[in-house]
Coordinates of N, CA and C in Angstrom, one line a residue:
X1 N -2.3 -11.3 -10.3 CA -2.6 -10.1 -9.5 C -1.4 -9.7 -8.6
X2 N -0.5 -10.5 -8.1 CA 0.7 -10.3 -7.5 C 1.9 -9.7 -8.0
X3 N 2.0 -10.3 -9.1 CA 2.3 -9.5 -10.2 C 2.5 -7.9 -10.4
X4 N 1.1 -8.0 -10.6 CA 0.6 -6.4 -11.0 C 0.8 -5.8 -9.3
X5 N 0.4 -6.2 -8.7 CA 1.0 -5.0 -6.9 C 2.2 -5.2 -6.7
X6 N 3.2 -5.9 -7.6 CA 4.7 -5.0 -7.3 C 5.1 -4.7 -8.1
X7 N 4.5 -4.9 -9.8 CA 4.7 -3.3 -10.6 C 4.3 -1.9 -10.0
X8 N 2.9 -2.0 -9.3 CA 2.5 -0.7 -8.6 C 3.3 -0.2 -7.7
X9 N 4.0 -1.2 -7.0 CA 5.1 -0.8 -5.6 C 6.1 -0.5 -6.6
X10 N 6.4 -0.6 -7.6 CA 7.8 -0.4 -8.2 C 9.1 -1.1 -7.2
X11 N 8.1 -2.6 -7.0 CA 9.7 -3.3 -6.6 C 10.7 -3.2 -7.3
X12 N 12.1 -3.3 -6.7 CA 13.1 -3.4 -7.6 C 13.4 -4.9 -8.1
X13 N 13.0 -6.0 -7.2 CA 13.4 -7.3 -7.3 C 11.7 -8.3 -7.3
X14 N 11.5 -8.7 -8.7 CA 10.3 -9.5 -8.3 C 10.9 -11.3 -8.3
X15 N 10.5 -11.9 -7.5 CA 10.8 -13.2 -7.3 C 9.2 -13.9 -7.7
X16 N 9.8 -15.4 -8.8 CA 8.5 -16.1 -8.9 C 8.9 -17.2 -8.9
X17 N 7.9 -18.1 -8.1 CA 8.3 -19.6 -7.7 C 7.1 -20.1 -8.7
X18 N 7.4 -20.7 -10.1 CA 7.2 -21.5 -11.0 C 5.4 -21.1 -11.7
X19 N 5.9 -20.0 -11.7 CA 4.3 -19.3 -11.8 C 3.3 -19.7 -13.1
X20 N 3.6 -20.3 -13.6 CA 3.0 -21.2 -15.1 C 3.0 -22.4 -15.1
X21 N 3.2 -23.3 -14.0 CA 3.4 -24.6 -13.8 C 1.7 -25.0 -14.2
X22 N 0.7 -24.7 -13.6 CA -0.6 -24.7 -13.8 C -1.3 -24.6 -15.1
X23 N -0.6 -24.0 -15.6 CA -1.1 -23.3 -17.1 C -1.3 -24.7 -18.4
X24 N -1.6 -24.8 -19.0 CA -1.4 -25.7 -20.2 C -0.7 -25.3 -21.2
X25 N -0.2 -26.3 -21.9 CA 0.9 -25.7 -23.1 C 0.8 -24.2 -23.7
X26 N -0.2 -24.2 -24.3 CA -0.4 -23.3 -25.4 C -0.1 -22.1 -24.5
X27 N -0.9 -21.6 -23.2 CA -1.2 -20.5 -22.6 C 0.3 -20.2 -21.7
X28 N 1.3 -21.4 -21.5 CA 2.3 -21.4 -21.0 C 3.6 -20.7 -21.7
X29 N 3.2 -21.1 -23.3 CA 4.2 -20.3 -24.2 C 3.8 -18.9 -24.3
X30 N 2.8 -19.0 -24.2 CA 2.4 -16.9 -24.3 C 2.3 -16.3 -23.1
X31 N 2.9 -17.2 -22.4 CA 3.2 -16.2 -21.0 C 4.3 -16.2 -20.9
X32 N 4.6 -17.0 -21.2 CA 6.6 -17.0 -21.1 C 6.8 -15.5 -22.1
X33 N 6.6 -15.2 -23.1 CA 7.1 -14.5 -24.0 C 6.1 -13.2 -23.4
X34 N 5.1 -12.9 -22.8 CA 4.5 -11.7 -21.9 C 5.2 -11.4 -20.7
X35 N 6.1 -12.4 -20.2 CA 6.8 -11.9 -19.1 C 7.9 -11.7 -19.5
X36 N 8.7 -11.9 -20.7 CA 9.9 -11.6 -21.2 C 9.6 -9.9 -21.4
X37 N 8.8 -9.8 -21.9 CA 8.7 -8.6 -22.6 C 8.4 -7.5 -21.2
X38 N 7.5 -7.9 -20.2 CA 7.6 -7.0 -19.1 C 9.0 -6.9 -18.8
X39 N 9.7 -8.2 -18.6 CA 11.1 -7.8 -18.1 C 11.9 -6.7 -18.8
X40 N 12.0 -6.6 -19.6 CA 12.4 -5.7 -20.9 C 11.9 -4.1 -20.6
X41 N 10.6 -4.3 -20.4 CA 10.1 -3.1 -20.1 C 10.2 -2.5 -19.0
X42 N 10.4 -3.2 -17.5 CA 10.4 -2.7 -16.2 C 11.9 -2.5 -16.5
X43 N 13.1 -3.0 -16.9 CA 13.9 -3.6 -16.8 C 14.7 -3.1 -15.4
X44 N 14.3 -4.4 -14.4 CA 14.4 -5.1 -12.9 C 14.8 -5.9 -13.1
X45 N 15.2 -6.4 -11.6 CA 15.7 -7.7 -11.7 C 14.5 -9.0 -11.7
X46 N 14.4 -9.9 -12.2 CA 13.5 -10.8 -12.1 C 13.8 -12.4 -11.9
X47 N 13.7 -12.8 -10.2 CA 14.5 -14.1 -10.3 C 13.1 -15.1 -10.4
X48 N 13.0 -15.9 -11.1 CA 12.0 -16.7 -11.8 C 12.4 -18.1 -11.2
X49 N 11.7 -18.8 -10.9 CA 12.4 -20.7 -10.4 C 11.5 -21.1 -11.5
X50 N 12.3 -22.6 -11.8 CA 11.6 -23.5 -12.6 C 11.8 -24.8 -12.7
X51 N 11.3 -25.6 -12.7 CA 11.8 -27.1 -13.1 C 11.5 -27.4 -14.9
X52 N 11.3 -26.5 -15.3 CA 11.3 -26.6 -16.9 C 12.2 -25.9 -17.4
X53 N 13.0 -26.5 -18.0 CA 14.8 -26.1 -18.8 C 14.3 -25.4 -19.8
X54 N 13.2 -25.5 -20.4 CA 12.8 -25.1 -21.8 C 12.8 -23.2 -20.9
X55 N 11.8 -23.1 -20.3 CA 11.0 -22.0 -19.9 C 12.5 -21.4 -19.2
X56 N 13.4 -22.2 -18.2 CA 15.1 -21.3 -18.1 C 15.9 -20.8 -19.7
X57 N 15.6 -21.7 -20.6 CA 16.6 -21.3 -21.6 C 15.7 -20.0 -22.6
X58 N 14.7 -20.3 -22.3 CA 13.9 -19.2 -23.5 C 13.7 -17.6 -22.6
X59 N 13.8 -17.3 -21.8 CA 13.4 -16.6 -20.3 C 14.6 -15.7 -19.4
X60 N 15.6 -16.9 -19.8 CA 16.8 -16.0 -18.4 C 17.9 -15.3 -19.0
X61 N 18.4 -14.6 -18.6 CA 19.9 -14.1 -19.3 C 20.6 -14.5 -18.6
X62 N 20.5 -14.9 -17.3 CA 21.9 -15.9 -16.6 C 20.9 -17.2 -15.8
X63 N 21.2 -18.2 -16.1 CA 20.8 -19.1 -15.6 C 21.5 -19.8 -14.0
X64 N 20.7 -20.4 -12.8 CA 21.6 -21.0 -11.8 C 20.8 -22.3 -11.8
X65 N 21.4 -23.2 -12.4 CA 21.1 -24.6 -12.1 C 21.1 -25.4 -10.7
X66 N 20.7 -26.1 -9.6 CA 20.9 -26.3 -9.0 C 20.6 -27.7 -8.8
X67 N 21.1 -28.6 -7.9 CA 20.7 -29.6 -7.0 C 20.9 -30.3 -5.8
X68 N 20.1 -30.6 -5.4 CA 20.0 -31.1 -4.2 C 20.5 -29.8 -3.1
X69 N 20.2 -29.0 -3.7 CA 20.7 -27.4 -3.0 C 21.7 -26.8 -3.3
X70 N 22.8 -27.4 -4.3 CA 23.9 -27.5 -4.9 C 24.1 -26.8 -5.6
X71 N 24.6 -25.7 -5.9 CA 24.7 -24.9 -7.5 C 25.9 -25.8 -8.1
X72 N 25.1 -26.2 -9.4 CA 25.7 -26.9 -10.4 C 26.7 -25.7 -11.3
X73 N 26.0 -25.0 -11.7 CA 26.4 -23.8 -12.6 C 26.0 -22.9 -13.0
X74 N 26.3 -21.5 -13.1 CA 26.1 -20.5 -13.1 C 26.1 -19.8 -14.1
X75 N 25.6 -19.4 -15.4 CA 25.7 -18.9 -16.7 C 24.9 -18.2 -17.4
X76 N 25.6 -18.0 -19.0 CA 24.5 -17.6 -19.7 C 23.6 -18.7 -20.4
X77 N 22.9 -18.7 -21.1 CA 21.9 -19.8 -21.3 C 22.8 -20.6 -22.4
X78 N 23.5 -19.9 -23.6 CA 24.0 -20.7 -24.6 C 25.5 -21.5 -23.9
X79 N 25.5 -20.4 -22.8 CA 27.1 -21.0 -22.5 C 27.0 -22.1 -21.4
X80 N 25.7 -22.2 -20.6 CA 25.5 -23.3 -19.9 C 25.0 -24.4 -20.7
X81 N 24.5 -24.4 -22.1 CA 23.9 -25.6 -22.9 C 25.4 -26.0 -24.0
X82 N 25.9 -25.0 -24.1 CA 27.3 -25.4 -25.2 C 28.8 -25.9 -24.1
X83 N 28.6 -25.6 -22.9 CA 29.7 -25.8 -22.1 C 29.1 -26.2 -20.5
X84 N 28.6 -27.4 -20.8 CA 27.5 -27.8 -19.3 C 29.0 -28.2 -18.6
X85 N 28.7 -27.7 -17.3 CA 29.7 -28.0 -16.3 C 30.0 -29.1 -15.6
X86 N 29.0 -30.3 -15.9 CA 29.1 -31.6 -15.8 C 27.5 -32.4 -16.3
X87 N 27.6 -33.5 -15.8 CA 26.5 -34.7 -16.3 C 25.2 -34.6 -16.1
X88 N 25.2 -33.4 -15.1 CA 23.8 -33.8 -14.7 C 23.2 -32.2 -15.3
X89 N 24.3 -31.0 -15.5 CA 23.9 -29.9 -16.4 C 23.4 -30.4 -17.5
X90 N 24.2 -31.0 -18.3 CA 23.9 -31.1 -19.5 C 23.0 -32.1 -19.5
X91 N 22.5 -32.9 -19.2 CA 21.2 -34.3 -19.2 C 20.2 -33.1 -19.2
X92 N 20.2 -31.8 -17.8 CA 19.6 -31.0 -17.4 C 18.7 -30.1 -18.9
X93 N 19.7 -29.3 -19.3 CA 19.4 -28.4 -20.4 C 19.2 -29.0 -21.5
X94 N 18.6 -28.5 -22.6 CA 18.4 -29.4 -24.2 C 17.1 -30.4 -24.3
X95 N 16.4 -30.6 -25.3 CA 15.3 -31.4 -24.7 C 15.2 -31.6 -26.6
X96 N 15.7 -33.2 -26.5 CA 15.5 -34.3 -25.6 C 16.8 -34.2 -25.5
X97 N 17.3 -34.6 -24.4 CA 18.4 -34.2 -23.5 C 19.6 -34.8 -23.9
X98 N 21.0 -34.4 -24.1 CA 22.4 -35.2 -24.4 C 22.2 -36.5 -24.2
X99 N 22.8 -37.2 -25.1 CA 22.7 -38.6 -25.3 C 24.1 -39.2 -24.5
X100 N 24.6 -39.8 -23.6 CA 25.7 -40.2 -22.6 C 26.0 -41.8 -22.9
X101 N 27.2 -41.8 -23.5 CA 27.9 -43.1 -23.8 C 29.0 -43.6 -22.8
X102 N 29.0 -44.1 -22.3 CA 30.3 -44.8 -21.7 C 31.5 -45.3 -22.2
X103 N 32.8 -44.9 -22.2 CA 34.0 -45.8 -22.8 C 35.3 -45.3 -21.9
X104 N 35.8 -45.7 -23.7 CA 37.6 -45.0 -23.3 C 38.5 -44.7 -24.2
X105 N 39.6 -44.1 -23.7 CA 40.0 -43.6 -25.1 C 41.3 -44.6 -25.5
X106 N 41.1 -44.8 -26.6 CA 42.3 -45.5 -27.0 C 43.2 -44.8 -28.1
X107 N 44.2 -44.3 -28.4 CA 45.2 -43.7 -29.2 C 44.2 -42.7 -29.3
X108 N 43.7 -42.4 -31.1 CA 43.0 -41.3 -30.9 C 41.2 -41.4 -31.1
X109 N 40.8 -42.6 -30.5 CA 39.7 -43.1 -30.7 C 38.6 -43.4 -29.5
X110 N 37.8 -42.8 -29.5 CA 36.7 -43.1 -28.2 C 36.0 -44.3 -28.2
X111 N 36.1 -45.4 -27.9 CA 36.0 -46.8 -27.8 C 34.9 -47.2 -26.6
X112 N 33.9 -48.4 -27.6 CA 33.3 -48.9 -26.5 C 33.4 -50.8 -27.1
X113 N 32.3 -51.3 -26.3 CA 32.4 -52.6 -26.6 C 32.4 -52.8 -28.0
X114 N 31.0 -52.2 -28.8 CA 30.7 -51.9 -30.3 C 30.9 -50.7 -31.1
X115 N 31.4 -49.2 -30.7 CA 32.0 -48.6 -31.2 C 33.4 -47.8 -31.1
X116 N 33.1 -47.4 -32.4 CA 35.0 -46.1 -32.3 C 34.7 -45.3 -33.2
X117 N 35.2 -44.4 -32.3 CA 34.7 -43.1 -32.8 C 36.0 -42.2 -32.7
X118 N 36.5 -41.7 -34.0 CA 37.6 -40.6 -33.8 C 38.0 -39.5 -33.5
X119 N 38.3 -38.7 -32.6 CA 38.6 -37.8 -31.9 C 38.9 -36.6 -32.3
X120 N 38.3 -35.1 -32.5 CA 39.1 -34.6 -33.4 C 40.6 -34.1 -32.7
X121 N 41.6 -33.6 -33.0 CA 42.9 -33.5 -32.4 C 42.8 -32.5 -31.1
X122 N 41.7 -31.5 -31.4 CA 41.7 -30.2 -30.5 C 41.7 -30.4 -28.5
X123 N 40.3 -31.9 -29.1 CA 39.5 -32.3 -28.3 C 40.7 -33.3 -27.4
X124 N 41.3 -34.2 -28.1 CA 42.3 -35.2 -27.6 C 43.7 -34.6 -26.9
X125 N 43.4 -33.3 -27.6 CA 45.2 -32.7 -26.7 C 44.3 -32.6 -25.6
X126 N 42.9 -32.3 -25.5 CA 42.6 -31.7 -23.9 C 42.5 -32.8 -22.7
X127 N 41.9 -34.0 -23.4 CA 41.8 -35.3 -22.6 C 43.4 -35.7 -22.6
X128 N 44.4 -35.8 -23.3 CA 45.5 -36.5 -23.0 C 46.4 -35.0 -21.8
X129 N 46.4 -33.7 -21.7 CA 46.5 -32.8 -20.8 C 45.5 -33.2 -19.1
X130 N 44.4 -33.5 -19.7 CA 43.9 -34.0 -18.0 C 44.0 -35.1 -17.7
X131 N 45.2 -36.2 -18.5 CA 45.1 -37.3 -18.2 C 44.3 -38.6 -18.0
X132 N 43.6 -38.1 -18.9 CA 42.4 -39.0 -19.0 C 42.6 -40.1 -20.3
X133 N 43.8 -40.5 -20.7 CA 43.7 -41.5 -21.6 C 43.7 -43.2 -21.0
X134 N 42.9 -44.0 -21.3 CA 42.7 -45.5 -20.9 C 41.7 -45.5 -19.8
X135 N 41.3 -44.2 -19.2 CA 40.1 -44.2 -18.1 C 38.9 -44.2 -18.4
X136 N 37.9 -44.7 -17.6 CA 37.1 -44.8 -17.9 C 35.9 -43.3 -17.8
X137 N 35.9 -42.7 -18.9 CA 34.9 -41.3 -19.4 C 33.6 -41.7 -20.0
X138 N 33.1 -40.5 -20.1 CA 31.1 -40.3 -20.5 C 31.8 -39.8 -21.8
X139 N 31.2 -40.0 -22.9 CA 31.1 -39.2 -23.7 C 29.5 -38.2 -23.9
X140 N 29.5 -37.4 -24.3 CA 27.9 -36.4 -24.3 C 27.8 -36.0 -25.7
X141 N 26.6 -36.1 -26.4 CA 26.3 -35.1 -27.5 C 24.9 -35.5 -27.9
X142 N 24.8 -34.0 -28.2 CA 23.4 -33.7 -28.3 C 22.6 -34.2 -29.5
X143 N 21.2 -34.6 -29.7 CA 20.7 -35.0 -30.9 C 20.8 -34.4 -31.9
X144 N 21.2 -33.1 -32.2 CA 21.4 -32.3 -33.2 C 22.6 -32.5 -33.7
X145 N 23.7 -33.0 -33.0 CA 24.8 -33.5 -33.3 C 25.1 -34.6 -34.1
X146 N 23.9 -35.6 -34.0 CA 24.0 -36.7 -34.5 C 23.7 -36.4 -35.9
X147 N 24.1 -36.7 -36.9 CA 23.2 -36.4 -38.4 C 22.7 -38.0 -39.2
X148 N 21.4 -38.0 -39.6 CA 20.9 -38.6 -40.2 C 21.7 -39.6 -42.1
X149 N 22.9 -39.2 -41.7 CA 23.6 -38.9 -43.3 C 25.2 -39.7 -42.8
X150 N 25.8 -40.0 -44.1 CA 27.6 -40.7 -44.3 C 28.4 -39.6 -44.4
X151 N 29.4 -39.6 -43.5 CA 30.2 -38.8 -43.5 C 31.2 -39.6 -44.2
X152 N 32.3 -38.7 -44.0 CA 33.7 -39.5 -44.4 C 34.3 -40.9 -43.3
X153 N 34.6 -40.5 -42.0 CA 34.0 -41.1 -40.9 C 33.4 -40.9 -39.6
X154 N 33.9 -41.6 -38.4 CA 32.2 -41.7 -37.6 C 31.0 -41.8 -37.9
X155 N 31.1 -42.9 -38.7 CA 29.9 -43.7 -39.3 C 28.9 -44.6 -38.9
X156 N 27.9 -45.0 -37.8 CA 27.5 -45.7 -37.3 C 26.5 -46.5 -37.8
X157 N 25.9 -47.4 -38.2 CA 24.8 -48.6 -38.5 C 23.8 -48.2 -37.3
X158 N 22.4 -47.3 -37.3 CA 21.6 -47.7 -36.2 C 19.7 -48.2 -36.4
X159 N 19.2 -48.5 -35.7 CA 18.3 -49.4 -36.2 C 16.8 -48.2 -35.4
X160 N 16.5 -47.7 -36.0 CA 15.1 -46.8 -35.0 C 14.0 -47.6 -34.6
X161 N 13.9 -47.2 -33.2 CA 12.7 -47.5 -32.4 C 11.7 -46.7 -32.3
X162 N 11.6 -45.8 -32.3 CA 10.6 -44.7 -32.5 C 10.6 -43.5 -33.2
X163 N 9.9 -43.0 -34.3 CA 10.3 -42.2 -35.1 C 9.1 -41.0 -34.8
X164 N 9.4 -40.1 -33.9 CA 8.2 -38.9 -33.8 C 8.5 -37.7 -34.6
X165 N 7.5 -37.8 -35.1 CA 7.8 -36.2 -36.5 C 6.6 -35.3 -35.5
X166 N 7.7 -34.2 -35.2 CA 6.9 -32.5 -34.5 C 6.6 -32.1 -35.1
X167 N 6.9 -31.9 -36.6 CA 6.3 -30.8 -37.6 C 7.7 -30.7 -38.9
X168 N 8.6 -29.7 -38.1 CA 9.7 -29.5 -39.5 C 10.6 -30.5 -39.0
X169 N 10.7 -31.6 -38.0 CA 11.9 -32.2 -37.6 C 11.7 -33.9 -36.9
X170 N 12.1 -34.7 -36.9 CA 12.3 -35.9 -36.2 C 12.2 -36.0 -35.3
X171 N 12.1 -36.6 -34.2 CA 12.9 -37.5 -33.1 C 12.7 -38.8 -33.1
X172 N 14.4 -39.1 -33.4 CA 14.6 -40.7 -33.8 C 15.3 -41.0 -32.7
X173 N 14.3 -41.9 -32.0 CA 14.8 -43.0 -31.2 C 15.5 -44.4 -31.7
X174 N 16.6 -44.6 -31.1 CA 17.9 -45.2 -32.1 C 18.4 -46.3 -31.4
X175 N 18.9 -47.6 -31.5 CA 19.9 -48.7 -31.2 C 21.1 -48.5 -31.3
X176 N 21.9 -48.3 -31.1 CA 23.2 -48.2 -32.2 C 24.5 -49.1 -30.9
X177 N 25.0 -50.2 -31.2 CA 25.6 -51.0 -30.4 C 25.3 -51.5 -29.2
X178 N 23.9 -51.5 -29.2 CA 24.1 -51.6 -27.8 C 23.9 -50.5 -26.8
X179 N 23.6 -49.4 -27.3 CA 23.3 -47.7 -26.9 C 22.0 -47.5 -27.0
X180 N 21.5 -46.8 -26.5 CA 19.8 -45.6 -26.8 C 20.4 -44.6 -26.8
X181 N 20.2 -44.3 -28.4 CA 20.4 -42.2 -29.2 C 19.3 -42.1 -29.5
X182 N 19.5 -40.7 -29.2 CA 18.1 -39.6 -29.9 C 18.1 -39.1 -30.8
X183 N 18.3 -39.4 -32.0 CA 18.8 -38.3 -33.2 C 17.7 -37.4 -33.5
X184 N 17.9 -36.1 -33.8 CA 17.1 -34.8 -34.3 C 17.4 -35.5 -35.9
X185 N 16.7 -35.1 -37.0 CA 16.4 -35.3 -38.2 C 15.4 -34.0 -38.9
X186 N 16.0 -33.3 -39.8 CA 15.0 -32.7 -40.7 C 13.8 -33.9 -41.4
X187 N 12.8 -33.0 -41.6 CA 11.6 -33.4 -41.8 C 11.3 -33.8 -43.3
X188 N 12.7 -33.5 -44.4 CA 12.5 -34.0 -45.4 C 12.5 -35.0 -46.1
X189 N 12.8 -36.6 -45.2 CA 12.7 -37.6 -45.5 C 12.0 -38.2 -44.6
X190 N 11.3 -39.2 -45.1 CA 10.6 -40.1 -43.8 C 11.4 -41.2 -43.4
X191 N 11.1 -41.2 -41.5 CA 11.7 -42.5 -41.1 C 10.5 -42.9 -40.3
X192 N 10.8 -44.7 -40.1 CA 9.8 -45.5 -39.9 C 10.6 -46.2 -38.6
X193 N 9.8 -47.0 -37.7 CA 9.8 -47.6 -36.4 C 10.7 -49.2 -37.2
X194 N 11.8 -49.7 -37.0 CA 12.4 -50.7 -37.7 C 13.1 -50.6 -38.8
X195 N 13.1 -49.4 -39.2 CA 14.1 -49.0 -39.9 C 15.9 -48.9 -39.9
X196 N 16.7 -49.6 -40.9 CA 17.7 -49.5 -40.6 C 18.9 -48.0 -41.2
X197 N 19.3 -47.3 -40.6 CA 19.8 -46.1 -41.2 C 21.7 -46.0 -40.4
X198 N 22.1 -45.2 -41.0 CA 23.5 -44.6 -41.1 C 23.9 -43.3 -40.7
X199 N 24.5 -43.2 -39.5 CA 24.3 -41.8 -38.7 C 25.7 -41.7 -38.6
X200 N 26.0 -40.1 -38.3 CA 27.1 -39.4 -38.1 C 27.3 -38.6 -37.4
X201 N 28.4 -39.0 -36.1 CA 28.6 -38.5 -35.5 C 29.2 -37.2 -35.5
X202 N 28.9 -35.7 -35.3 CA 29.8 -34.7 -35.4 C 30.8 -34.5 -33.9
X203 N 31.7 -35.0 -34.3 CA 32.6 -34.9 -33.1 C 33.6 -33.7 -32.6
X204 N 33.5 -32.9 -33.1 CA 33.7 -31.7 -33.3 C 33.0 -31.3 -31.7
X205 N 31.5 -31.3 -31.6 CA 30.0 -31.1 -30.7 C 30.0 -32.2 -29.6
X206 N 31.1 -32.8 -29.6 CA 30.8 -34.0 -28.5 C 31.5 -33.1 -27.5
X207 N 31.2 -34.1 -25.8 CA 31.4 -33.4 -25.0 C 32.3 -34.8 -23.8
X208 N 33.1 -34.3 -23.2 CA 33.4 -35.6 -22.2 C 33.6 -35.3 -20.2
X209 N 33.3 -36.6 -20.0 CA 33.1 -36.0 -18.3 C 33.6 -37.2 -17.6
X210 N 34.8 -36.9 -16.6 CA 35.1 -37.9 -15.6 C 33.8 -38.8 -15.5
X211 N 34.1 -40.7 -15.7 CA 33.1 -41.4 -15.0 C 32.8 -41.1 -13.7
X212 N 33.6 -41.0 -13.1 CA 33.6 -41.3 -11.5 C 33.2 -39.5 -10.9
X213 N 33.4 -38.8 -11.3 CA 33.4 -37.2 -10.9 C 31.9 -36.9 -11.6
X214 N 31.5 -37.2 -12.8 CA 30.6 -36.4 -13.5 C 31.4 -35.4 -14.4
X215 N 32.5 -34.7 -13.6 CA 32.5 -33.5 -14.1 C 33.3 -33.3 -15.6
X216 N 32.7 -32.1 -16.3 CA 33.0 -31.7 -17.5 C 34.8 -32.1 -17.4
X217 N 35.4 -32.8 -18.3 CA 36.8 -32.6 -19.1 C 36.9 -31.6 -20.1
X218 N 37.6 -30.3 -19.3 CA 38.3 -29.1 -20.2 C 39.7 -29.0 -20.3

């Protein structure tokens, strides 16, 4: 109803503090997509709050992340999930959220206790430019990044802990040295809880961030 009395006022700015939080799944996605389409049609400004990343990335054309009162980052929705501005952005957006390793880099290899992982050159001119070689960095990438499959290399041995099939896709919960991954998986093979499988890293899609700062390495 509030709603509808500042379409009648022909506000220029409607503000909504998390107005679907109440709602249940199902009724939650068809309002998201009923209020997209008002916005489209008033087209006003519409500042919307949320603690659901899903409902900012499907919803906003500029996103402002925030914490602790903090603006984290400021963007468009692909360019705050493809270029998160630090650790707690990216954990932030994507669901189930970047997977965060700890190491370092050695020559051209991202190194931990139990793995190494090769760098591609693009990525290594940028870390040896911010001086970040022998320090201690996050590495980040997303479960879609991970692939269920043998590459040439970035080849890991991982053992699944939980295998949840959504419908057309996975989510494999993973071991891999000593690590907890998320791997995304197409739905055309089955995987099982104790299962042992062979993953690949696309490193190409990895992402890195000062230990000590959080912040994105560009």
């Amino acid at each position: 109803m509030a709603l509808g009395r500042a379409i009648v006022r022909e506000a220029g700015v409607f503000l909504m503090d998390e107005p679907l939080s109440n709602l249940d799944a199902k009724l939650r996605v068809q309002m998201r997509a009923e209020i997209s389409k008002l916005h489209q049609k008033l087209n006003t400004t519409m500042i919307y709050v949320t603690h659901d990343q899903t409902e900012a990335m499907t919803m906003a054309t500029r996103i402002v992340i925030m914490k602790d009162g903090i603006v984290q980052q400021v963007g468009a929705p692909k360019t705050v999930y493809n270029q998160p501005a630090n650790m707690f952005v990216a954990g932030f957006i994507g669901s189930p959220a970047m997977n965060f390793i700890r190491g370092t880099i050695d020559g051209d290899k991202f190194v931990t206790e139990t793995l190494k992982l090769t760098i591609p050159e693009e990525k290594l001119a940028v870390l040896k430019t911010q001086e970040s070689l022998h320090k201690p960095i996050v590495m980040g990438i997303r479960p879609e990044d991970i692939h269920p499959d043998a590459q040439e290399e970035n080849n890991i041995s991982a053992k699944i802990s939980v295998a949840e099939l959504t419908g057309a896709e996975f989510m494999l919960y993973t071991t891999v040295g000593g690590h907890e991954l998320v791997v995304r998986a197409g739905a055309l093979n089955d995987y099982h809880a104790g299962e042992n499988i062979t993953i690949h890293f696309d490193m190409t899609k990895c992402h890195f961030f000062d230990a000590e700062t959080e912040i994105a390495i560009r």
